[in-house]
Amino acid sequence: MAVWYDERRPGLGDEFVAEVSSALARIGEVPGAFPSWPATSAASLHIRRAVLDRFPYVIAFEMRAEHLLVLAIAHAKRRPLYWLSRAL
């Protein structure tokens, strides 16, 4: 993804990586502050989502007993929930 953005404008890929890194740091600090993914709450999977501000991506993650598990850094509008099988 970062390479694709860099091909559009030099440096944009680095900005994408920085935003993902920042979002992951926020998730690590307060994972419970992020909302559940609406399409998964009925299945009792407790998958949460963090929406990136500048780019159309969402980070899907689960809170486990001893760690957090990132399931996907997924495009917000393409192939919804393609990553869901990773949580099952």
Short mmCIF file of C-alpha atoms in Angstrom, two decimals:
data_model
loop_
_atom_site.label_atom_id
_atom_site.label_comp_id
_atom_site.label_asym_id
_atom_site.label_seq_id
_atom_site.Cartn_x
_atom_site.Cartn_y
_atom_site.Cartn_z
CA MET A 1 0.00 0.00 0.00
CA ALA A 2 2.77 2.41 0.91
CA VAL A 3 4.53 1.77 -2.41
CA TRP A 4 1.30 2.47 -4.31
CA TYR A 5 0.92 5.81 -2.51
CA ASP A 6 4.57 6.67 -3.10
CA GLU A 7 4.10 6.08 -6.83
CA ARG A 8 1.30 8.65 -6.79
CA ARG A 9 3.36 11.24 -4.93
CA PRO A 10 6.87 10.79 -3.54
CA GLY A 11 6.72 10.79 0.25
CA LEU A 12 3.03 9.93 0.46
CA GLY A 13 3.86 6.30 1.20
CA ASP A 14 5.91 7.41 4.19
CA GLU A 15 2.97 9.50 5.38
CA PHE A 16 0.71 6.44 5.09
CA VAL A 17 3.15 4.33 7.13
CA ALA A 18 3.39 7.09 9.75
CA GLU A 19 -0.38 7.26 10.08
CA VAL A 20 -0.70 3.48 10.42
CA SER A 21 2.08 3.49 13.03
CA SER A 22 0.37 6.26 14.96
CA ALA A 23 -2.95 4.40 14.90
CA LEU A 24 -1.28 1.20 16.10
CA ALA A 25 0.31 3.13 18.97
CA ARG A 26 -3.10 4.53 19.98
CA ILE A 27 -4.59 1.04 19.81
CA GLY A 28 -1.81 -0.23 22.06
CA GLU A 29 -2.41 2.51 24.60
CA VAL A 30 -6.22 2.29 24.88
CA PRO A 31 -7.62 -0.59 22.82
CA GLY A 32 -10.97 -0.51 24.59
CA ALA A 33 -11.59 3.04 23.37
CA PHE A 34 -12.16 1.84 19.82
CA PRO A 35 -15.64 0.76 18.75
CA SER A 36 -16.63 -2.76 17.83
CA TRP A 37 -16.93 -3.51 14.14
CA PRO A 38 -20.70 -3.36 13.56
CA ALA A 39 -20.91 -6.35 11.25
CA THR A 40 -19.09 -8.58 13.74
CA SER A 41 -20.72 -7.70 17.05
CA ALA A 42 -23.68 -9.99 16.40
CA ALA A 43 -21.28 -12.91 15.97
CA SER A 44 -19.76 -12.21 19.42
CA LEU A 45 -16.29 -11.88 17.93
CA HIS A 46 -15.51 -8.56 19.66
CA ILE A 47 -13.50 -7.22 16.74
CA ARG A 48 -12.71 -3.55 17.06
CA ARG A 49 -11.79 -0.98 14.44
CA ALA A 50 -9.59 2.06 14.19
CA VAL A 51 -10.27 4.34 11.23
CA LEU A 52 -7.33 6.20 9.72
CA ASP A 53 -7.84 9.94 9.35
CA ARG A 54 -6.12 10.75 6.04
CA PHE A 55 -6.33 7.47 4.19
CA PRO A 56 -9.34 5.25 3.44
CA TYR A 57 -8.17 2.35 5.62
CA VAL A 58 -9.38 0.71 8.78
CA ILE A 59 -7.38 -1.40 11.23
CA ALA A 60 -9.34 -4.43 12.45
CA PHE A 61 -8.10 -5.95 15.69
CA GLU A 62 -9.05 -8.22 18.55
CA MET A 63 -8.23 -7.82 22.21
CA ARG A 64 -6.85 -11.09 23.52
CA ALA A 65 -6.04 -11.94 27.13
CA GLU A 66 -2.33 -11.15 26.83
CA HIS A 67 -2.01 -9.27 23.56
CA LEU A 68 -3.74 -7.50 20.71
CA LEU A 69 -4.14 -9.22 17.36
CA VAL A 70 -4.29 -7.09 14.22
CA LEU A 71 -6.44 -8.93 11.70
CA ALA A 72 -6.23 -6.49 8.82
CA ILE A 73 -5.31 -3.06 7.61
CA ALA A 74 -8.13 -3.01 5.13
CA HIS A 75 -9.42 -0.55 2.57
CA ALA A 76 -12.57 0.95 4.03
CA LYS A 77 -14.66 0.58 0.87
CA ARG A 78 -13.35 -2.45 -0.98
CA ARG A 79 -14.19 -6.08 -0.33
CA PRO A 80 -15.80 -5.53 3.06
CA LEU A 81 -14.87 -8.07 5.70
CA TYR A 82 -12.64 -10.17 3.40
CA TRP A 83 -10.34 -10.60 6.40
CA LEU A 84 -13.04 -11.92 8.73
CA SER A 85 -12.02 -15.56 8.30
CA ARG A 86 -8.76 -14.68 10.13
CA ALA A 87 -10.77 -14.19 13.32
CA LEU A 88 -12.62 -17.48 13.20
#
